[in-house]
Coordinates of C-alpha atoms and ligand atoms in Angstrom, one line a residue:
M852 CA 0.0 0.0 0.0
R853 CA 1.3 3.4 -0.9
L854 CA 1.3 6.1 1.7
P855 CA -0.4 9.4 0.8
I856 CA 2.1 12.1 -0.1
Y857 CA 1.1 14.4 2.8
L858 CA 1.8 11.6 5.3
L859 CA 5.3 11.0 3.8
L860 CA 5.9 14.8 4.1
V861 CA 4.9 14.8 7.8
I862 CA 7.1 11.8 8.5
S863 CA 10.1 13.4 6.8
I864 CA 9.6 16.6 8.7
L865 CA 9.4 14.7 12.0
L866 CA 12.5 12.7 11.2
L867 CA 14.4 15.9 10.2
C868 CA 13.4 17.7 13.4
S869 CA 14.4 14.8 15.6
S870 CA 17.8 14.7 13.9
C871 CA 18.2 18.5 14.2
Q872 CA 17.3 18.2 17.9
N873 CA 20.0 15.5 18.4
V874 CA 22.6 17.6 16.8
S875 CA 21.6 20.7 18.7
Q876 CA 21.5 18.8 22.0
G877 CA 25.0 17.4 21.3
N878 CA 26.4 20.9 20.5
T879 CA 24.7 22.5 23.5
S880 CA 26.0 19.9 26.0
Q881 CA 29.5 20.2 24.5
E882 CA 29.6 24.0 24.8
D883 CA 27.8 24.2 28.1
R884 CA 29.8 21.6 30.0
P885 CA 33.0 22.7 31.9
P886 CA 36.2 22.0 30.0
N887 CA 38.1 18.8 30.2
V888 CA 41.7 19.0 31.5
I889 CA 44.7 17.0 30.4
V890 CA 48.1 17.5 32.2
I891 CA 51.0 15.9 30.3
F892 CA 53.9 15.8 32.7
M893 CA 57.4 14.8 31.6
D894 CA 60.0 13.3 33.9
D895 CA 63.4 14.9 34.0
M896 CA 62.9 16.7 30.6
G897 CA 65.0 19.8 30.6
F898 CA 64.3 23.4 29.6
G899 CA 66.4 22.8 26.4
D900 CA 64.9 19.5 25.2
L901 CA 62.2 20.7 22.8
S902 CA 62.9 22.1 19.3
S903 CA 60.6 25.0 20.2
F904 CA 62.8 25.7 23.2
G905 CA 65.9 25.7 21.2
H906 CA 67.3 22.2 21.0
P907 CA 69.3 22.0 17.7
T908 CA 68.8 18.3 16.9
I909 CA 65.8 17.0 18.8
Q910 CA 62.6 17.4 16.7
T911 CA 59.2 17.8 18.5
P912 CA 56.9 19.2 15.8
E913 CA 53.6 18.1 17.6
I914 CA 54.6 19.7 20.9
D915 CA 55.9 22.8 19.0
R916 CA 52.6 23.2 17.3
I917 CA 50.6 23.4 20.6
A918 CA 53.3 25.8 21.9
Q919 CA 52.9 27.9 18.8
E920 CA 49.1 27.9 18.7
G921 CA 48.8 28.0 22.5
Q922 CA 50.9 29.8 25.1
K923 CA 54.6 29.1 25.5
W924 CA 55.8 30.1 29.0
T925 CA 59.6 30.7 29.3
N926 CA 59.7 31.5 33.0
F927 CA 57.8 28.5 34.3
Y928 CA 58.9 26.6 37.4
T929 CA 58.3 23.4 39.3
A930 CA 58.2 23.6 43.1
S931 CA 61.0 21.1 43.5
S932 CA 64.0 19.9 41.5
V933 CA 63.2 16.2 42.2
C934 CA 60.2 13.9 41.4
T935 CA 58.2 13.3 44.5
P936 CA 58.0 16.8 46.0
S937 CA 57.4 18.3 42.5
R938 CA 54.5 15.9 41.8
G939 CA 52.9 16.6 45.2
A940 CA 53.1 20.3 44.6
L941 CA 51.5 20.1 41.2
L942 CA 48.5 18.1 42.4
T943 CA 47.9 20.2 45.5
G944 CA 49.0 23.8 44.6
R945 CA 51.2 23.8 47.8
Y946 CA 54.9 23.9 48.4
P947 CA 56.2 20.4 49.3
I948 CA 57.2 21.5 52.8
R949 CA 53.5 22.1 53.6
I950 CA 52.5 18.6 52.6
G951 CA 55.0 16.4 54.3
L952 CA 57.2 16.1 51.2
G953 CA 60.0 18.5 52.1
P954 CA 63.0 16.1 52.6
T955 CA 65.2 16.2 55.7
Q956 CA 67.9 13.8 54.4
S957 CA 69.8 14.2 51.1
N958 CA 69.5 10.5 50.3
K959 CA 65.7 10.4 50.9
R960 CA 64.4 13.2 48.7
V961 CA 61.9 11.0 47.0
F962 CA 60.0 7.8 47.8
F963 CA 61.9 4.5 47.3
P964 CA 60.5 1.0 46.9
N965 CA 60.9 0.4 50.7
S966 CA 59.1 3.7 51.6
L967 CA 56.0 3.6 53.7
G968 CA 54.9 7.3 53.4
G969 CA 52.8 9.0 50.8
L970 CA 51.0 12.2 50.0
P971 CA 48.8 12.6 53.1
S972 CA 45.1 11.7 52.5
S973 CA 44.2 15.1 54.1
E974 CA 45.7 16.9 51.1
I975 CA 43.2 17.8 48.3
T976 CA 44.4 17.0 44.8
I977 CA 43.3 18.5 41.5
A978 CA 41.5 15.1 40.9
E979 CA 39.6 15.3 44.2
M980 CA 38.7 18.9 43.5
L981 CA 37.3 18.1 40.1
K982 CA 35.5 15.0 41.3
E983 CA 33.4 17.3 43.4
Q984 CA 32.4 18.9 40.1
G985 CA 31.3 15.5 38.6
Y986 CA 34.5 15.0 36.6
K987 CA 35.8 11.5 35.6
T988 CA 39.4 11.3 36.6
G989 CA 42.3 9.1 35.5
I990 CA 46.0 8.9 35.7
V991 CA 48.2 7.2 33.2
G992 CA 51.9 7.0 34.0
K993 CA 54.2 7.5 36.9
W994 CA 52.7 8.3 40.3
H995 CA 55.6 8.5 42.9
L996 CA 53.5 9.9 45.7
G997 CA 53.4 6.6 47.8
H998 CA 52.9 3.1 46.7
Q999 CA 51.5 1.4 49.8
P1000 CA 47.8 0.6 49.3
E1001 CA 46.6 3.6 51.3
H1002 CA 48.6 6.0 49.1
L1003 CA 47.8 4.8 45.6
P1004 CA 46.2 7.2 43.1
T1005 CA 42.8 5.6 43.6
T1006 CA 42.9 7.0 47.2
Q1007 CA 43.6 10.5 46.0
G1008 CA 40.7 11.2 43.7
F1009 CA 41.5 9.1 40.6
D1010 CA 38.9 6.7 39.3
S1011 CA 41.5 4.7 37.4
Y1012 CA 45.3 4.2 37.3
Y1013 CA 47.6 2.6 34.8
G1014 CA 51.3 3.0 35.3
I1015 CA 54.4 2.6 37.5
P1016 CA 54.2 3.6 41.1
Y1017 CA 57.8 5.1 41.4
S1018 CA 60.7 5.9 39.2
N1019 CA 61.7 3.7 36.4
D1020 CA 65.3 3.2 37.7
M1021 CA 64.2 1.9 41.1
D1022 CA 64.6 -1.7 42.3
P1023 CA 67.7 -2.2 40.0
V1024 CA 68.7 -5.9 39.8
G1025 CA 72.1 -6.4 41.4
G1026 CA 72.1 -2.9 43.0
W1027 CA 72.3 0.7 41.6
K1028 CA 75.3 1.2 39.3
L1029 CA 75.8 4.4 37.3
E1030 CA 77.4 2.4 34.5
S1031 CA 74.3 0.3 33.9
F1032 CA 72.5 3.5 32.6
F1033 CA 75.0 3.8 29.8
M1034 CA 74.7 0.3 28.5
K1035 CA 72.3 -1.1 25.8
P1036 CA 68.8 -0.6 27.3
D1037 CA 67.4 -3.8 28.9
H1038 CA 64.2 -3.4 31.0
N1039 CA 65.0 -6.6 32.9
K1040 CA 67.7 -4.7 34.8
W1041 CA 65.0 -2.7 36.6
N1042 CA 62.4 -4.6 38.6
V1043 CA 59.8 -1.9 38.3
P1044 CA 56.1 -2.9 38.6
L1045 CA 53.4 -1.9 36.2
M1046 CA 50.0 -1.4 37.9
Q1047 CA 46.4 -1.3 36.9
D1048 CA 44.5 0.5 39.7
E1049 CA 45.7 -1.4 42.9
E1050 CA 47.1 -4.5 41.2
I1051 CA 50.6 -5.3 39.8
I1052 CA 50.0 -6.6 36.3
E1053 CA 53.6 -6.9 35.0
R1054 CA 57.0 -7.0 36.6
P1055 CA 59.4 -5.9 35.4
A1056 CA 57.5 -3.5 33.3
N1057 CA 58.5 -3.7 29.7
Q1058 CA 59.8 -0.1 29.3
H1059 CA 60.5 -0.5 25.6
T1060 CA 56.8 -0.3 25.0
I1061 CA 55.7 1.7 28.0
T1062 CA 55.2 5.1 26.2
K1063 CA 53.2 3.4 23.5
R1064 CA 51.0 1.6 26.0
Y1065 CA 50.5 4.7 28.1
T1066 CA 49.4 6.5 25.0
E1067 CA 46.9 3.8 24.1
K1068 CA 45.5 3.9 27.7
A1069 CA 45.2 7.7 27.5
L1070 CA 43.3 7.5 24.2
E1071 CA 41.0 4.9 25.7
F1072 CA 40.4 7.0 28.7
I1073 CA 39.4 10.0 26.5
E1074 CA 37.2 7.9 24.3
E1075 CA 35.4 6.2 27.3
N1076 CA 34.8 9.5 29.0
K1077 CA 34.0 11.7 26.1
A1078 CA 30.4 12.2 27.2
D1079 CA 31.4 13.7 30.6
P1080 CA 33.9 16.3 31.7
F1081 CA 37.2 14.5 32.5
F1082 CA 40.6 15.1 34.0
L1083 CA 43.4 13.1 32.6
Y1084 CA 46.7 13.3 34.5
F1085 CA 49.4 11.9 32.1
P1086 CA 52.8 11.8 33.8
H1087 CA 55.2 10.0 31.5
S1088 CA 57.9 7.9 33.0
M1089 CA 60.3 9.0 30.3
V1090 CA 62.7 10.7 29.8
H1091 CA 64.0 9.7 33.2
T1092 CA 67.0 7.5 32.8
P1093 CA 67.1 4.5 32.0
I1094 CA 65.6 5.6 28.7
F1095 CA 63.7 3.3 26.3
A1096 CA 62.0 3.9 23.0
H1097 CA 59.7 1.6 21.0
K1098 CA 61.5 0.0 18.1
D1099 CA 59.6 2.2 15.6
F1100 CA 61.5 5.2 17.0
V1101 CA 64.9 3.7 17.7
G1102 CA 67.6 5.2 15.5
K1103 CA 65.5 8.0 14.1
S1104 CA 67.0 11.0 15.9
P1105 CA 70.5 12.6 15.4
R1106 CA 70.4 13.2 19.1
G1107 CA 70.7 9.5 19.7
L1108 CA 68.4 7.4 22.0
Y1109 CA 67.4 10.5 24.0
G1110 CA 66.2 12.1 20.8
D1111 CA 64.4 8.9 19.8
V1112 CA 62.6 8.9 23.2
M1113 CA 61.6 12.5 22.7
A1114 CA 60.3 11.7 19.2
E1115 CA 58.1 9.0 20.7
I1116 CA 56.8 11.4 23.4
D1117 CA 56.1 14.0 20.6
W1118 CA 54.2 11.3 18.7
S1119 CA 52.2 10.6 21.9
V1120 CA 51.3 14.2 22.3
G1121 CA 50.2 14.3 18.7
Q1122 CA 48.0 11.2 19.3
V1123 CA 46.3 12.9 22.3
I1124 CA 45.6 16.2 20.4
G1125 CA 44.4 14.2 17.3
K1126 CA 42.0 12.2 19.5
L1127 CA 40.5 15.4 20.9
E1128 CA 40.1 16.8 17.4
D1129 CA 38.5 13.6 16.2
L1130 CA 36.0 13.7 19.0
N1131 CA 35.4 17.5 18.5
L1132 CA 36.7 18.0 22.1
D1133 CA 39.8 20.1 21.3
K1134 CA 38.2 23.5 21.8
N1135 CA 36.8 22.3 25.1
T1136 CA 39.9 20.8 26.6
L1137 CA 42.7 22.6 28.4
V1138 CA 46.0 20.8 27.7
V1139 CA 49.0 21.5 29.8
F1140 CA 52.5 20.2 28.9
T1141 CA 55.4 20.6 31.3
S1142 CA 58.1 18.7 33.2
D1143 CA 58.7 17.7 36.9
N1144 CA 62.2 19.0 37.1
G1145 CA 65.4 19.7 35.1
P1146 CA 67.7 17.2 33.3
W1147 CA 69.6 14.6 35.2
L1148 CA 73.0 15.7 34.2
V1149 CA 75.1 12.9 35.7
M1150 CA 73.5 10.6 33.2
R1151 CA 75.6 12.3 30.5
E1152 CA 74.2 11.7 27.0
T1153 CA 71.3 9.6 28.3
G1154 CA 70.1 12.7 30.3
G1155 CA 68.6 15.9 29.0
S1156 CA 69.6 19.5 28.6
A1157 CA 68.7 22.7 30.4
G1158 CA 69.8 24.7 27.4
L1159 CA 71.2 28.0 28.4
L1160 CA 70.2 27.6 32.1
A1161 CA 72.7 26.6 34.8
D1162 CA 73.0 23.1 36.2
G1163 CA 70.0 20.6 36.4
K1164 CA 67.9 18.2 38.4
G1165 CA 68.4 18.2 42.1
T1166 CA 69.6 21.8 42.3
T1167 CA 68.1 25.3 42.8
W1168 CA 70.0 26.7 39.9
E1169 CA 67.6 27.6 37.1
G1170 CA 68.3 24.4 35.2
G1171 CA 66.9 22.4 38.1
M1172 CA 63.5 24.0 38.3
R1173 CA 62.7 26.1 35.2
V1174 CA 61.0 23.9 32.6
P1175 CA 59.0 24.4 29.4
G1176 CA 55.4 25.4 30.2
I1177 CA 52.8 25.0 27.4
F1178 CA 49.0 25.7 27.6
Y1179 CA 46.7 24.8 24.7
M1180 CA 43.0 25.3 24.2
P1181 CA 42.1 26.6 20.8
G1182 CA 39.6 29.5 21.0
T1183 CA 40.3 30.1 24.7
V1184 CA 44.0 30.2 25.3
Q1185 CA 45.4 33.2 23.4
S1186 CA 48.5 32.3 21.5
G1187 CA 51.9 33.8 22.3
T1188 CA 55.0 33.6 24.3
I1189 CA 54.7 34.5 28.0
T1190 CA 57.8 35.7 29.8
D1191 CA 56.1 36.4 33.1
I1192 CA 56.5 33.9 36.0
G1193 CA 54.3 30.8 36.3
S1194 CA 54.6 27.6 38.2
T1195 CA 53.1 24.1 38.4
L1196 CA 51.8 25.3 41.8
D1197 CA 49.4 27.5 39.8
L1198 CA 47.7 24.6 38.0
L1199 CA 45.2 23.8 40.8
P1200 CA 43.8 27.4 41.1
T1201 CA 44.0 27.9 37.3
I1202 CA 42.1 24.7 36.6
A1203 CA 39.6 25.6 39.4
S1204 CA 38.9 29.0 37.8
M1205 CA 38.4 27.5 34.3
T1206 CA 36.2 24.6 35.4
G1207 CA 34.1 26.4 38.1
A1208 CA 35.6 24.2 40.9
T1209 CA 36.3 25.5 44.3
V1210 CA 39.9 26.0 45.6
P1211 CA 40.3 24.6 49.1
E1212 CA 39.8 27.5 51.6
D1213 CA 40.9 25.8 54.8
R1214 CA 44.7 25.7 54.0
T1215 CA 47.4 27.8 52.4
I1216 CA 47.4 27.5 48.6
D1217 CA 50.7 28.7 47.1
G1218 CA 49.4 28.7 43.5
Y1219 CA 47.9 31.7 41.6
D1220 CA 45.1 31.7 39.1
L1221 CA 46.7 32.1 35.7
S1222 CA 43.4 31.9 33.7
D1223 CA 43.4 35.6 32.8
V1224 CA 46.9 35.3 31.3
L1225 CA 45.7 32.3 29.3
K1226 CA 42.5 34.0 28.1
N1227 CA 43.6 37.6 27.7
K1228 CA 47.4 37.6 27.9
S1229 CA 47.2 39.9 31.0
S1230 CA 50.2 40.1 33.4
S1231 CA 50.8 37.0 35.5
P1232 CA 49.6 37.4 39.1
R1233 CA 52.7 35.4 40.2
D1234 CA 55.7 37.7 40.7
H1235 CA 58.0 35.4 42.7
M1236 CA 59.2 31.9 43.2
I1237 CA 60.8 30.3 46.3
Y1238 CA 63.4 27.6 45.6
Y1239 CA 63.5 24.9 48.2
R1240 CA 66.0 22.1 48.5
N1241 CA 64.9 19.8 51.2
Q1242 CA 63.7 21.9 54.1
D1243 CA 65.7 25.0 53.3
V1244 CA 65.0 28.0 51.2
Y1245 CA 68.1 28.0 49.0
A1246 CA 67.0 30.9 46.7
V1247 CA 64.2 33.2 45.8
R1248 CA 63.2 35.1 42.7
K1249 CA 61.0 38.2 42.6
G1250 CA 60.5 39.9 39.2
E1251 CA 63.8 39.8 37.4
Y1252 CA 66.1 39.3 40.4
K1253 CA 67.0 36.0 42.0
A1254 CA 69.1 35.7 45.2
H1255 CA 70.9 32.5 46.3
Y1256 CA 71.4 32.0 50.0
I1257 CA 72.7 28.4 49.9
T1258 CA 74.3 26.8 46.8
E1259 CA 74.8 23.1 45.9
T1260 CA 75.4 21.6 42.5
C1261 CA 74.1 18.5 40.8
Y1262 CA 72.7 15.5 42.6
A1263 CA 75.2 12.6 42.5
L1264 CA 78.2 14.8 41.7
D1265 CA 77.6 16.7 44.9
T1266 CA 80.3 19.4 45.4
G1267 CA 78.9 20.2 48.8
R1268 CA 76.4 22.5 50.4
E1269 CA 77.6 26.0 50.9
E1270 CA 75.8 28.5 53.1
L1271 CA 76.8 31.8 51.6
E1272 CA 77.9 34.7 53.9
E1273 CA 76.7 37.1 51.3
P1274 CA 73.9 36.1 49.0
L1275 CA 74.5 36.0 45.2
L1276 CA 72.1 38.1 43.1
Y1277 CA 71.4 37.6 39.4
N1278 CA 69.2 39.5 37.0
L1279 CA 67.5 36.6 35.2
N1280 CA 66.1 38.7 32.4
V1281 CA 69.5 39.9 31.5
D1282 CA 71.5 36.9 32.7
P1283 CA 69.4 33.7 32.5
S1284 CA 72.5 31.6 32.9
E1285 CA 73.3 33.1 36.4
K1286 CA 76.8 34.1 35.6
Y1287 CA 77.2 37.7 36.8
N1288 CA 76.6 38.4 40.5
H1289 CA 75.3 41.9 41.2
A1290 CA 74.6 41.6 44.9
S1291 CA 76.8 44.6 45.9
D1292 CA 74.9 46.9 43.4
H1293 CA 71.4 46.2 44.8
P1294 CA 71.2 46.1 48.6
D1295 CA 67.6 47.3 48.3
V1296 CA 66.7 44.3 46.1
L1297 CA 68.3 41.9 48.6
S1298 CA 66.5 43.5 51.5
D1299 CA 63.1 43.1 49.6
L1300 CA 63.8 39.5 48.8
A1301 CA 64.9 38.7 52.4
T1302 CA 61.5 40.2 53.6
L1303 CA 59.6 38.0 51.2
V1304 CA 61.4 34.9 52.4
A1305 CA 60.9 35.8 56.1
E1306 CA 57.2 36.3 55.5
H1307 CA 56.9 33.0 53.7
K1308 CA 58.7 31.1 56.4
I1309 CA 56.3 32.4 59.0
S1310 CA 53.4 30.9 57.0
V1311 CA 55.0 27.4 57.0
K1312 CA 53.7 25.0 59.8
S1313 CA 55.6 21.9 60.8
V1314 CA 53.9 18.7 59.5
P1315 CA 54.9 15.0 59.8
N1316 CA 57.6 14.1 57.3
E1317 CA 56.4 11.4 54.9
L1318 CA 59.8 10.8 53.2
N1319 CA 61.3 9.4 56.4
K1320 CA 58.8 6.6 56.9
Y1321 CA 60.3 3.2 56.2
Ligands
MG709 MG1 61.9 13.7 37.7

């Protein structure tokens, strides 16, 4: 039986309207919902290890693209020059000394496989803050904030976890030997576990394929949570030595294996951005790319580069704590190079501002809300940075000037701690390599910096030390 023409017309209009409604509902929910957040956090990648930050032979076109189209911060700092305190500070917006992660012993600056401590459960992480807003939360990669069951990521606001619980050089088979880092990479030499939520699923973790597998998990997480606001914390375990690249990348870079590993990381960043574009989520997702501390210089060619900055990981010279900072969100983050000061401490308040979440009000938050810089390229609300090594303030920066009160060089080639009788003073805008001391020319600046440090110290309360629990 043939339907009358008017009935066909009515059915067609109804079908058309219903599909219009679906499209319009889809768009509305996409635009109305708060933005997703992805934090890609490198391990031991130095200020000079990206092509967009001046490396002459490492090629990172995908990362360079988001730096070019987003904001590239050139005075961006971590709150510590080693892994554990740096990660705690990023997730809580608080200096490590406030959260039990300010070390008291030079050989216990991070958690080791026999550690019992962790980020205290009383601390509020970005994941916990966003869960209050209904976000889906996941971590893929290296945790390093306590691996006892009560300290795993799933106790700190993350719905899911896939990754290694501490550094990729820990639990070395036959003991820790510097030479083993310079030999042909063999993941069996490091008995590092790979975990899914609370379970160990592989040991030793095959680190040759770890970046690839992290990337697959990250893409899965995005796909599975595309219908809801999500927070993905993506801390890679590379380029912390021992370094490993998938065979598809080995031998590709003139920089050697380190360049190959960076090429694979760059591919991974491209995959994440591509996934967001495919799902039409790129304009509603804030992507942050940075590093936990500077390059591990004692690892020679298998470690990274701080470029023109002095020294590296473990120190309070610029190379230890100044890292590339990149923010990307097309249509929201105004592109450009930002030379004002920013820090990983600022991510919590910035993310709160951009998602409508509430910054914890019952505690000192050391971070500043950078969202107005991201959206309007206004001046950064952060004008200073305090450089801790362990429990001590070694240095402070305010504006262009940085004073050092205590100096100490790189981690394992320790030349000794020196408490200076007279502080050193460098103008970091003019002299980013900290070569020319101008302390005697600016007693007023030194006095101002000393006041800032004294006021900060008054605000620090003593808390139980988590790094000494064994
Ligand atoms: Mg590190």
